[in-house]
mmCIF file with all atom_site columns, C-alpha atoms in Angstrom:
data_model
loop_
_atom_site.group_PDB
_atom_site.id
_atom_site.type_symbol
_atom_site.label_atom_id
_atom_site.label_alt_id
_atom_site.label_comp_id
_atom_site.label_asym_id
_atom_site.label_entity_id
_atom_site.label_seq_id
_atom_site.pdbx_PDB_ins_code
_atom_site.Cartn_x
_atom_site.Cartn_y
_atom_site.Cartn_z
_atom_site.occupancy
_atom_site.B_iso_or_equiv
_atom_site.pdbx_formal_charge
_atom_site.auth_seq_id
_atom_site.auth_comp_id
_atom_site.auth_asym_id
_atom_site.auth_atom_id
_atom_site.pdbx_PDB_model_num
ATOM 1   C CA . UNK A 1 1   ? 137.916 35.094 75.327 1.00 82.00 ? 1   UNK A CA 1
ATOM 2   C CA . UNK A 1 2   ? 138.533 31.677 73.758 1.00 81.00 ? 2   UNK A CA 1
ATOM 3   C CA . UNK A 1 3   ? 138.951 30.101 77.206 1.00 84.00 ? 3   UNK A CA 1
ATOM 4   C CA . UNK A 1 4   ? 135.217 30.650 77.859 1.00 87.00 ? 4   UNK A CA 1
ATOM 5   C CA . UNK A 1 5   ? 133.538 27.687 76.187 1.00 86.00 ? 5   UNK A CA 1
ATOM 6   C CA . UNK A 1 6   ? 130.266 29.558 75.652 1.00 89.00 ? 6   UNK A CA 1
ATOM 7   C CA . UNK A 1 7   ? 132.029 31.967 73.258 1.00 93.00 ? 7   UNK A CA 1
ATOM 8   C CA . UNK A 1 8   ? 132.392 31.076 69.594 1.00 94.00 ? 8   UNK A CA 1
ATOM 9   C CA . UNK A 1 9   ? 135.561 32.799 68.371 1.00 95.00 ? 9   UNK A CA 1
ATOM 10  C CA . UNK A 1 10  ? 136.571 33.398 64.745 1.00 95.00 ? 10  UNK A CA 1
ATOM 11  C CA . UNK A 1 11  ? 140.090 34.390 63.709 1.00 94.00 ? 11  UNK A CA 1
ATOM 12  C CA . UNK A 1 12  ? 140.441 35.761 60.175 1.00 95.00 ? 12  UNK A CA 1
ATOM 13  C CA . UNK A 1 13  ? 143.876 35.958 58.556 1.00 94.00 ? 13  UNK A CA 1
ATOM 14  C CA . UNK A 1 14  ? 143.633 37.841 55.272 1.00 94.00 ? 14  UNK A CA 1
ATOM 15  C CA . UNK A 1 15  ? 146.322 37.250 52.610 1.00 92.00 ? 15  UNK A CA 1
ATOM 16  C CA . UNK A 1 16  ? 147.733 34.378 54.626 1.00 92.00 ? 16  UNK A CA 1
ATOM 17  C CA . UNK A 1 17  ? 150.536 33.755 52.114 1.00 89.00 ? 17  UNK A CA 1
ATOM 18  C CA . UNK A 1 18  ? 152.410 36.641 53.746 1.00 87.00 ? 18  UNK A CA 1
ATOM 19  C CA . UNK A 1 19  ? 152.653 34.577 56.960 1.00 87.00 ? 19  UNK A CA 1
ATOM 20  C CA . UNK A 1 20  ? 152.572 31.043 55.583 1.00 88.00 ? 20  UNK A CA 1
ATOM 21  C CA . UNK A 1 21  ? 154.870 31.399 52.577 1.00 84.00 ? 21  UNK A CA 1
ATOM 22  C CA . UNK A 1 22  ? 156.193 28.153 51.115 1.00 81.00 ? 22  UNK A CA 1
ATOM 23  C CA . UNK A 1 23  ? 159.426 27.297 52.959 1.00 77.00 ? 23  UNK A CA 1
ATOM 24  C CA . UNK A 1 24  ? 160.828 25.654 49.841 1.00 75.00 ? 24  UNK A CA 1
ATOM 25  C CA . UNK A 1 25  ? 161.451 29.135 48.387 1.00 67.00 ? 25  UNK A CA 1
ATOM 26  C CA . UNK A 1 26  ? 163.506 30.082 51.454 1.00 64.00 ? 26  UNK A CA 1
ATOM 27  C CA . UNK A 1 27  ? 165.536 26.892 51.215 1.00 65.00 ? 27  UNK A CA 1
ATOM 28  C CA . UNK A 1 28  ? 166.353 27.654 47.599 1.00 66.00 ? 28  UNK A CA 1
ATOM 29  C CA . UNK A 1 29  ? 167.654 31.068 48.665 1.00 63.00 ? 29  UNK A CA 1
ATOM 30  C CA . UNK A 1 30  ? 164.983 33.238 47.058 1.00 58.00 ? 30  UNK A CA 1
ATOM 31  C CA . UNK A 1 31  ? 163.399 34.159 50.427 1.00 59.00 ? 31  UNK A CA 1
ATOM 32  C CA . UNK A 1 32  ? 165.035 35.278 53.694 1.00 60.00 ? 32  UNK A CA 1
ATOM 33  C CA . UNK A 1 33  ? 165.587 32.524 56.274 1.00 68.00 ? 33  UNK A CA 1
ATOM 34  C CA . UNK A 1 34  ? 163.429 34.444 58.778 1.00 77.00 ? 34  UNK A CA 1
ATOM 35  C CA . UNK A 1 35  ? 160.403 33.391 56.748 1.00 78.00 ? 35  UNK A CA 1
ATOM 36  C CA . UNK A 1 36  ? 161.080 29.753 57.684 1.00 84.00 ? 36  UNK A CA 1
ATOM 37  C CA . UNK A 1 37  ? 160.946 30.645 61.392 1.00 86.00 ? 37  UNK A CA 1
ATOM 38  C CA . UNK A 1 38  ? 157.705 32.606 60.888 1.00 88.00 ? 38  UNK A CA 1
ATOM 39  C CA . UNK A 1 39  ? 156.009 29.658 59.156 1.00 89.00 ? 39  UNK A CA 1
ATOM 40  C CA . UNK A 1 40  ? 157.279 27.200 61.783 1.00 91.00 ? 40  UNK A CA 1
ATOM 41  C CA . UNK A 1 41  ? 155.936 29.423 64.583 1.00 92.00 ? 41  UNK A CA 1
ATOM 42  C CA . UNK A 1 42  ? 152.573 29.812 62.826 1.00 91.00 ? 42  UNK A CA 1
ATOM 43  C CA . UNK A 1 43  ? 152.193 26.050 62.356 1.00 93.00 ? 43  UNK A CA 1
ATOM 44  C CA . UNK A 1 44  ? 153.085 25.411 65.992 1.00 94.00 ? 44  UNK A CA 1
ATOM 45  C CA . UNK A 1 45  ? 150.494 27.927 67.197 1.00 93.00 ? 45  UNK A CA 1
ATOM 46  C CA . UNK A 1 46  ? 147.835 26.453 64.897 1.00 92.00 ? 46  UNK A CA 1
ATOM 47  C CA . UNK A 1 47  ? 148.482 23.018 66.383 1.00 93.00 ? 47  UNK A CA 1
ATOM 48  C CA . UNK A 1 48  ? 148.018 24.456 69.870 1.00 92.00 ? 48  UNK A CA 1
ATOM 49  C CA . UNK A 1 49  ? 144.705 26.040 68.894 1.00 91.00 ? 49  UNK A CA 1
ATOM 50  C CA . UNK A 1 50  ? 143.259 22.630 68.012 1.00 90.00 ? 50  UNK A CA 1
ATOM 51  C CA . UNK A 1 51  ? 142.513 22.062 71.695 1.00 90.00 ? 51  UNK A CA 1
ATOM 52  C CA . UNK A 1 52  ? 139.822 24.786 71.548 1.00 91.00 ? 52  UNK A CA 1
ATOM 53  C CA . UNK A 1 53  ? 136.560 23.394 70.157 1.00 91.00 ? 53  UNK A CA 1
ATOM 54  C CA . UNK A 1 54  ? 134.958 26.864 70.106 1.00 94.00 ? 54  UNK A CA 1
ATOM 55  C CA . UNK A 1 55  ? 137.565 28.428 67.799 1.00 94.00 ? 55  UNK A CA 1
ATOM 56  C CA . UNK A 1 56  ? 137.427 28.682 63.998 1.00 95.00 ? 56  UNK A CA 1
ATOM 57  C CA . UNK A 1 57  ? 140.400 29.970 62.011 1.00 94.00 ? 57  UNK A CA 1
ATOM 58  C CA . UNK A 1 58  ? 139.584 31.403 58.578 1.00 95.00 ? 58  UNK A CA 1
ATOM 59  C CA . UNK A 1 59  ? 142.200 32.439 56.047 1.00 95.00 ? 59  UNK A CA 1
ATOM 60  C CA . UNK A 1 60  ? 142.086 33.990 52.587 1.00 93.00 ? 60  UNK A CA 1
ATOM 61  C CA . UNK A 1 61  ? 144.594 34.150 49.764 1.00 93.00 ? 61  UNK A CA 1
ATOM 62  C CA . UNK A 1 62  ? 144.771 35.181 46.121 1.00 87.00 ? 62  UNK A CA 1
ATOM 63  C CA . UNK A 1 63  ? 148.077 33.362 45.638 1.00 88.00 ? 63  UNK A CA 1
ATOM 64  C CA . UNK A 1 64  ? 147.419 29.831 46.854 1.00 86.00 ? 64  UNK A CA 1
ATOM 65  C CA . UNK A 1 65  ? 150.502 28.452 45.078 1.00 87.00 ? 65  UNK A CA 1
ATOM 66  C CA . UNK A 1 66  ? 152.694 30.517 47.434 1.00 88.00 ? 66  UNK A CA 1
ATOM 67  C CA . UNK A 1 67  ? 151.320 28.912 50.628 1.00 91.00 ? 67  UNK A CA 1
ATOM 68  C CA . UNK A 1 68  ? 153.356 26.295 52.482 1.00 90.00 ? 68  UNK A CA 1
ATOM 69  C CA . UNK A 1 69  ? 152.007 22.775 51.928 1.00 91.00 ? 69  UNK A CA 1
ATOM 70  C CA . UNK A 1 70  ? 152.126 21.989 55.663 1.00 92.00 ? 70  UNK A CA 1
ATOM 71  C CA . UNK A 1 71  ? 149.780 24.914 56.302 1.00 92.00 ? 71  UNK A CA 1
ATOM 72  C CA . UNK A 1 72  ? 147.390 23.733 53.572 1.00 93.00 ? 72  UNK A CA 1
ATOM 73  C CA . UNK A 1 73  ? 147.410 20.197 55.072 1.00 93.00 ? 73  UNK A CA 1
ATOM 74  C CA . UNK A 1 74  ? 146.152 21.628 58.366 1.00 92.00 ? 74  UNK A CA 1
ATOM 75  C CA . UNK A 1 75  ? 143.061 23.143 56.718 1.00 92.00 ? 75  UNK A CA 1
ATOM 76  C CA . UNK A 1 76  ? 139.886 21.097 57.247 1.00 92.00 ? 76  UNK A CA 1
ATOM 77  C CA . UNK A 1 77  ? 138.009 22.859 54.436 1.00 94.00 ? 77  UNK A CA 1
ATOM 78  C CA . UNK A 1 78  ? 139.552 24.423 51.339 1.00 93.00 ? 78  UNK A CA 1
ATOM 79  C CA . UNK A 1 79  ? 137.077 26.377 49.212 1.00 93.00 ? 79  UNK A CA 1
ATOM 80  C CA . UNK A 1 80  ? 137.647 28.293 45.999 1.00 90.00 ? 80  UNK A CA 1
ATOM 81  C CA . UNK A 1 81  ? 135.577 31.479 45.782 1.00 88.00 ? 81  UNK A CA 1
ATOM 82  C CA . UNK A 1 82  ? 135.785 32.977 42.314 1.00 87.00 ? 82  UNK A CA 1
ATOM 83  C CA . UNK A 1 83  ? 134.856 36.458 41.095 1.00 89.00 ? 83  UNK A CA 1
ATOM 84  C CA . UNK A 1 84  ? 131.271 37.612 41.783 1.00 95.00 ? 84  UNK A CA 1
ATOM 85  C CA . UNK A 1 85  ? 128.529 36.069 39.625 1.00 95.00 ? 85  UNK A CA 1
ATOM 86  C CA . UNK A 1 86  ? 126.235 38.214 37.461 1.00 96.00 ? 86  UNK A CA 1
ATOM 87  C CA . UNK A 1 87  ? 123.636 38.302 40.252 1.00 97.00 ? 87  UNK A CA 1
ATOM 88  C CA . UNK A 1 88  ? 126.247 39.284 42.847 1.00 97.00 ? 88  UNK A CA 1
ATOM 89  C CA . UNK A 1 89  ? 127.697 41.998 40.575 1.00 97.00 ? 89  UNK A CA 1
ATOM 90  C CA . UNK A 1 90  ? 124.226 43.418 39.948 1.00 97.00 ? 90  UNK A CA 1
ATOM 91  C CA . UNK A 1 91  ? 123.346 43.466 43.656 1.00 97.00 ? 91  UNK A CA 1
ATOM 92  C CA . UNK A 1 92  ? 126.693 45.053 44.624 1.00 97.00 ? 92  UNK A CA 1
ATOM 93  C CA . UNK A 1 93  ? 126.223 47.865 42.092 1.00 96.00 ? 93  UNK A CA 1
ATOM 94  C CA . UNK A 1 94  ? 122.560 48.228 43.035 1.00 95.00 ? 94  UNK A CA 1
ATOM 95  C CA . UNK A 1 95  ? 123.393 48.597 46.745 1.00 96.00 ? 95  UNK A CA 1
ATOM 96  C CA . UNK A 1 96  ? 126.018 51.257 45.927 1.00 94.00 ? 96  UNK A CA 1
ATOM 97  C CA . UNK A 1 97  ? 123.554 53.257 43.819 1.00 94.00 ? 97  UNK A CA 1
ATOM 98  C CA . UNK A 1 98  ? 120.866 52.974 46.489 1.00 93.00 ? 98  UNK A CA 1
ATOM 99  C CA . UNK A 1 99  ? 123.303 54.445 49.011 1.00 93.00 ? 99  UNK A CA 1
ATOM 100 C CA . UNK A 1 100 ? 124.101 57.340 46.644 1.00 91.00 ? 100 UNK A CA 1
ATOM 101 C CA . UNK A 1 101 ? 120.359 57.957 46.282 1.00 90.00 ? 101 UNK A CA 1
ATOM 102 C CA . UNK A 1 102 ? 119.850 57.789 50.044 1.00 89.00 ? 102 UNK A CA 1
ATOM 103 C CA . UNK A 1 103 ? 122.567 60.388 50.665 1.00 90.00 ? 103 UNK A CA 1
ATOM 104 C CA . UNK A 1 104 ? 121.231 62.714 47.941 1.00 87.00 ? 104 UNK A CA 1
ATOM 105 C CA . UNK A 1 105 ? 124.289 62.478 45.668 1.00 88.00 ? 105 UNK A CA 1
ATOM 106 C CA . UNK A 1 106 ? 122.033 61.005 42.990 1.00 87.00 ? 106 UNK A CA 1
ATOM 107 C CA . UNK A 1 107 ? 118.410 61.893 42.297 1.00 84.00 ? 107 UNK A CA 1
ATOM 108 C CA . UNK A 1 108 ? 115.618 59.891 40.717 1.00 80.00 ? 108 UNK A CA 1
ATOM 109 C CA . UNK A 1 109 ? 114.244 60.721 37.288 1.00 74.00 ? 109 UNK A CA 1
ATOM 110 C CA . UNK A 1 110 ? 110.837 62.426 37.639 1.00 66.00 ? 110 UNK A CA 1
ATOM 111 C CA . UNK A 1 111 ? 108.845 59.509 36.239 1.00 63.00 ? 111 UNK A CA 1
ATOM 112 C CA . UNK A 1 112 ? 110.324 56.880 38.608 1.00 67.00 ? 112 UNK A CA 1
ATOM 113 C CA . UNK A 1 113 ? 108.774 55.711 41.869 1.00 62.00 ? 113 UNK A CA 1
ATOM 114 C CA . UNK A 1 114 ? 110.492 55.297 45.214 1.00 64.00 ? 114 UNK A CA 1
ATOM 115 C CA . UNK A 1 115 ? 112.043 51.904 44.350 1.00 68.00 ? 115 UNK A CA 1
ATOM 116 C CA . UNK A 1 116 ? 113.923 52.701 41.140 1.00 80.00 ? 116 UNK A CA 1
ATOM 117 C CA . UNK A 1 117 ? 116.139 49.624 40.980 1.00 90.00 ? 117 UNK A CA 1
ATOM 118 C CA . UNK A 1 118 ? 114.568 46.201 41.125 1.00 91.00 ? 118 UNK A CA 1
ATOM 119 C CA . UNK A 1 119 ? 116.253 43.366 42.963 1.00 93.00 ? 119 UNK A CA 1
ATOM 120 C CA . UNK A 1 120 ? 117.881 40.792 40.692 1.00 95.00 ? 120 UNK A CA 1
ATOM 121 C CA . UNK A 1 121 ? 115.096 38.289 41.415 1.00 94.00 ? 121 UNK A CA 1
ATOM 122 C CA . UNK A 1 122 ? 112.323 40.794 40.635 1.00 91.00 ? 122 UNK A CA 1
ATOM 123 C CA . UNK A 1 123 ? 114.130 41.942 37.495 1.00 92.00 ? 123 UNK A CA 1
ATOM 124 C CA . UNK A 1 124 ? 114.421 38.383 36.192 1.00 92.00 ? 124 UNK A CA 1
ATOM 125 C CA . UNK A 1 125 ? 110.733 37.822 36.969 1.00 89.00 ? 125 UNK A CA 1
ATOM 126 C CA . UNK A 1 126 ? 109.766 40.966 35.020 1.00 86.00 ? 126 UNK A CA 1
ATOM 127 C CA . UNK A 1 127 ? 111.966 39.992 32.083 1.00 87.00 ? 127 UNK A CA 1
ATOM 128 C CA . UNK A 1 128 ? 110.340 36.548 31.947 1.00 86.00 ? 128 UNK A CA 1
ATOM 129 C CA . UNK A 1 129 ? 106.728 37.764 32.204 1.00 81.00 ? 129 UNK A CA 1
ATOM 130 C CA . UNK A 1 130 ? 104.637 40.453 30.571 1.00 64.00 ? 130 UNK A CA 1
ATOM 131 C CA . UNK A 1 131 ? 103.340 41.884 33.869 1.00 59.00 ? 131 UNK A CA 1
ATOM 132 C CA . UNK A 1 132 ? 105.669 44.843 34.200 1.00 56.00 ? 132 UNK A CA 1
ATOM 133 C CA . UNK A 1 133 ? 103.808 47.831 32.758 1.00 56.00 ? 133 UNK A CA 1
ATOM 134 C CA . UNK A 1 134 ? 103.531 49.519 36.178 1.00 56.00 ? 134 UNK A CA 1
ATOM 135 C CA . UNK A 1 135 ? 107.303 49.223 36.573 1.00 64.00 ? 135 UNK A CA 1
ATOM 136 C CA . UNK A 1 136 ? 108.296 50.545 33.162 1.00 74.00 ? 136 UNK A CA 1
ATOM 137 C CA . UNK A 1 137 ? 110.710 53.243 34.411 1.00 77.00 ? 137 UNK A CA 1
ATOM 138 C CA . UNK A 1 138 ? 112.265 51.062 37.091 1.00 84.00 ? 138 UNK A CA 1
ATOM 139 C CA . UNK A 1 139 ? 112.545 48.163 34.658 1.00 87.00 ? 139 UNK A CA 1
ATOM 140 C CA . UNK A 1 140 ? 114.415 50.305 32.129 1.00 87.00 ? 140 UNK A CA 1
ATOM 141 C CA . UNK A 1 141 ? 116.902 51.541 34.768 1.00 90.00 ? 141 UNK A CA 1
ATOM 142 C CA . UNK A 1 142 ? 117.354 48.034 36.151 1.00 93.00 ? 142 UNK A CA 1
ATOM 143 C CA . UNK A 1 143 ? 117.987 46.600 32.666 1.00 93.00 ? 143 UNK A CA 1
ATOM 144 C CA . UNK A 1 144 ? 120.673 49.255 32.114 1.00 93.00 ? 144 UNK A CA 1
ATOM 145 C CA . UNK A 1 145 ? 122.268 48.338 35.433 1.00 95.00 ? 145 UNK A CA 1
ATOM 146 C CA . UNK A 1 146 ? 122.117 44.651 34.498 1.00 95.00 ? 146 UNK A CA 1
ATOM 147 C CA . UNK A 1 147 ? 124.016 45.507 31.309 1.00 94.00 ? 147 UNK A CA 1
ATOM 148 C CA . UNK A 1 148 ? 126.573 47.252 33.511 1.00 93.00 ? 148 UNK A CA 1
ATOM 149 C CA . UNK A 1 149 ? 126.860 44.145 35.687 1.00 95.00 ? 149 UNK A CA 1
ATOM 150 C CA . UNK A 1 150 ? 127.494 42.054 32.561 1.00 95.00 ? 150 UNK A CA 1
ATOM 151 C CA . UNK A 1 151 ? 130.220 44.449 31.446 1.00 93.00 ? 151 UNK A CA 1
ATOM 152 C CA . UNK A 1 152 ? 131.870 44.113 34.898 1.00 93.00 ? 152 UNK A CA 1
ATOM 153 C CA . UNK A 1 153 ? 132.580 40.392 34.515 1.00 93.00 ? 153 UNK A CA 1
ATOM 154 C CA . UNK A 1 154 ? 136.007 39.659 35.965 1.00 88.00 ? 154 UNK A CA 1
ATOM 155 C CA . UNK A 1 155 ? 136.064 42.553 38.448 1.00 90.00 ? 155 UNK A CA 1
ATOM 156 C CA . UNK A 1 156 ? 136.397 41.709 42.145 1.00 90.00 ? 156 UNK A CA 1
ATOM 157 C CA . UNK A 1 157 ? 133.830 42.739 44.739 1.00 92.00 ? 157 UNK A CA 1
ATOM 158 C CA . UNK A 1 158 ? 136.245 45.401 45.984 1.00 91.00 ? 158 UNK A CA 1
ATOM 159 C CA . UNK A 1 159 ? 136.667 46.834 42.479 1.00 92.00 ? 159 UNK A CA 1
ATOM 160 C CA . UNK A 1 160 ? 132.891 46.830 41.952 1.00 95.00 ? 160 UNK A CA 1
ATOM 161 C CA . UNK A 1 161 ? 132.317 48.805 45.148 1.00 95.00 ? 161 UNK A CA 1
ATOM 162 C CA . UNK A 1 162 ? 134.835 51.423 43.980 1.00 94.00 ? 162 UNK A CA 1
ATOM 163 C CA . UNK A 1 163 ? 133.208 51.858 40.556 1.00 94.00 ? 163 UNK A CA 1
ATOM 164 C CA . UNK A 1 164 ? 130.512 54.387 41.596 1.00 92.00 ? 164 UNK A CA 1
ATOM 165 C CA . UNK A 1 165 ? 133.189 56.501 43.333 1.00 91.00 ? 165 UNK A CA 1
ATOM 166 C CA . UNK A 1 166 ? 135.388 56.383 40.215 1.00 91.00 ? 166 UNK A CA 1
ATOM 167 C CA . UNK A 1 167 ? 132.396 57.192 37.994 1.00 90.00 ? 167 UNK A CA 1
ATOM 168 C CA . UNK A 1 168 ? 131.530 60.181 40.183 1.00 88.00 ? 168 UNK A CA 1
ATOM 169 C CA . UNK A 1 169 ? 135.159 61.372 40.196 1.00 87.00 ? 169 UNK A CA 1
ATOM 170 C CA . UNK A 1 170 ? 135.453 61.053 36.414 1.00 82.00 ? 170 UNK A CA 1
ATOM 171 C CA . UNK A 1 171 ? 132.391 63.252 35.891 1.00 75.00 ? 171 UNK A CA 1
ATOM 172 C CA . UNK A 1 172 ? 132.989 65.732 38.711 1.00 67.00 ? 172 UNK A CA 1
ATOM 173 C CA . UNK A 1 173 ? 133.251 68.763 36.373 1.00 69.00 ? 173 UNK A CA 1
ATOM 174 C CA . UNK A 1 174 ? 130.100 67.922 34.424 1.00 69.00 ? 174 UNK A CA 1
ATOM 175 C CA . UNK A 1 175 ? 128.301 65.796 37.020 1.00 67.00 ? 175 UNK A CA 1
ATOM 176 C CA . UNK A 1 176 ? 124.635 65.046 36.390 1.00 70.00 ? 176 UNK A CA 1
ATOM 177 C CA . UNK A 1 177 ? 122.930 63.672 39.524 1.00 82.00 ? 177 UNK A CA 1
ATOM 178 C CA . UNK A 1 178 ? 120.231 61.937 37.465 1.00 85.00 ? 178 UNK A CA 1
ATOM 179 C CA . UNK A 1 179 ? 120.353 58.192 38.178 1.00 88.00 ? 179 UNK A CA 1
ATOM 180 C CA . UNK A 1 180 ? 119.821 57.091 34.579 1.00 86.00 ? 180 UNK A CA 1
ATOM 181 C CA . UNK A 1 181 ? 122.677 59.309 33.335 1.00 88.00 ? 181 UNK A CA 1
ATOM 182 C CA . UNK A 1 182 ? 124.919 58.084 36.148 1.00 90.00 ? 182 UNK A CA 1
ATOM 183 C CA . UNK A 1 183 ? 124.359 54.433 35.179 1.00 91.00 ? 183 UNK A CA 1
ATOM 184 C CA . UNK A 1 184 ? 125.674 55.292 31.687 1.00 91.00 ? 184 UNK A CA 1
ATOM 185 C CA . UNK A 1 185 ? 128.756 56.910 33.275 1.00 90.00 ? 185 UNK A CA 1
ATOM 186 C CA . UNK A 1 186 ? 129.137 53.808 35.450 1.00 92.00 ? 186 UNK A CA 1
ATOM 187 C CA . UNK A 1 187 ? 129.212 51.566 32.358 1.00 92.00 ? 187 UNK A CA 1
ATOM 188 C CA . UNK A 1 188 ? 131.890 53.740 30.724 1.00 92.00 ? 188 UNK A CA 1
ATOM 189 C CA . UNK A 1 189 ? 133.950 53.643 33.931 1.00 92.00 ? 189 UNK A CA 1
ATOM 190 C CA . UNK A 1 190 ? 133.638 49.837 34.124 1.00 92.00 ? 190 UNK A CA 1
ATOM 191 C CA . UNK A 1 191 ? 134.891 49.454 30.543 1.00 92.00 ? 191 UNK A CA 1
ATOM 192 C CA . UNK A 1 192 ? 137.844 51.742 31.318 1.00 90.00 ? 192 UNK A CA 1
ATOM 193 C CA . UNK A 1 193 ? 138.687 49.774 34.493 1.00 88.00 ? 193 UNK A CA 1
ATOM 194 C CA . UNK A 1 194 ? 138.666 46.479 32.592 1.00 88.00 ? 194 UNK A CA 1
ATOM 195 C CA . UNK A 1 195 ? 140.816 47.985 29.848 1.00 87.00 ? 195 UNK A CA 1
ATOM 196 C CA . UNK A 1 196 ? 143.300 49.318 32.445 1.00 84.00 ? 196 UNK A CA 1
ATOM 197 C CA . UNK A 1 197 ? 143.353 45.911 34.168 1.00 78.00 ? 197 UNK A CA 1
ATOM 198 C CA . UNK A 1 198 ? 144.253 44.229 30.892 1.00 74.00 ? 198 UNK A CA 1
ATOM 199 C CA . UNK A 1 199 ? 147.186 46.622 30.406 1.00 70.00 ? 199 UNK A CA 1
ATOM 200 C CA . UNK A 1 200 ? 148.443 46.131 33.967 1.00 61.00 ? 200 UNK A CA 1
ATOM 201 C CA . UNK A 1 201 ? 148.162 42.341 34.052 1.00 55.00 ? 201 UNK A CA 1
#
């Protein structure tokens, strides 16, 4: 595939520290010597890939300190991507709730229109202006979800996507499919997740 110059090929290596572990640790005896051979082989292959102008190698890591310095030196761009911002957290939760509405797991309150949750941009616009009377129900739900997004500060995108599932599981015996009630359950679940994270880490 990469031999055809018209193709643009991306290779993604997730959690690259498992392949490119710092060789210094192996030399000090805290890692098996096989890890040195793995890193050497990886670096050699990366050098060979440089001849392909249509190939981009992307890697991710949560433990950058564990990556071999020679691997880091070969990276053209190193970018830190932190936890999701407030806007990103809101939109992640909003997309999850919209999917639960679409599949019929959640239902809209009677007084809400077809677009119950405003986008982050529209919500900010409504909060900064007085022209939101026609969106009163949606605005109230969206403000509650925004509060939930604030509570979720520090959670990863993966953890945020799991929250609605965890909220549903926690209320399975007394589940209320009403969206407004579910947002309250979602907030409680987020607080519990953060509390559990603190205990674990």
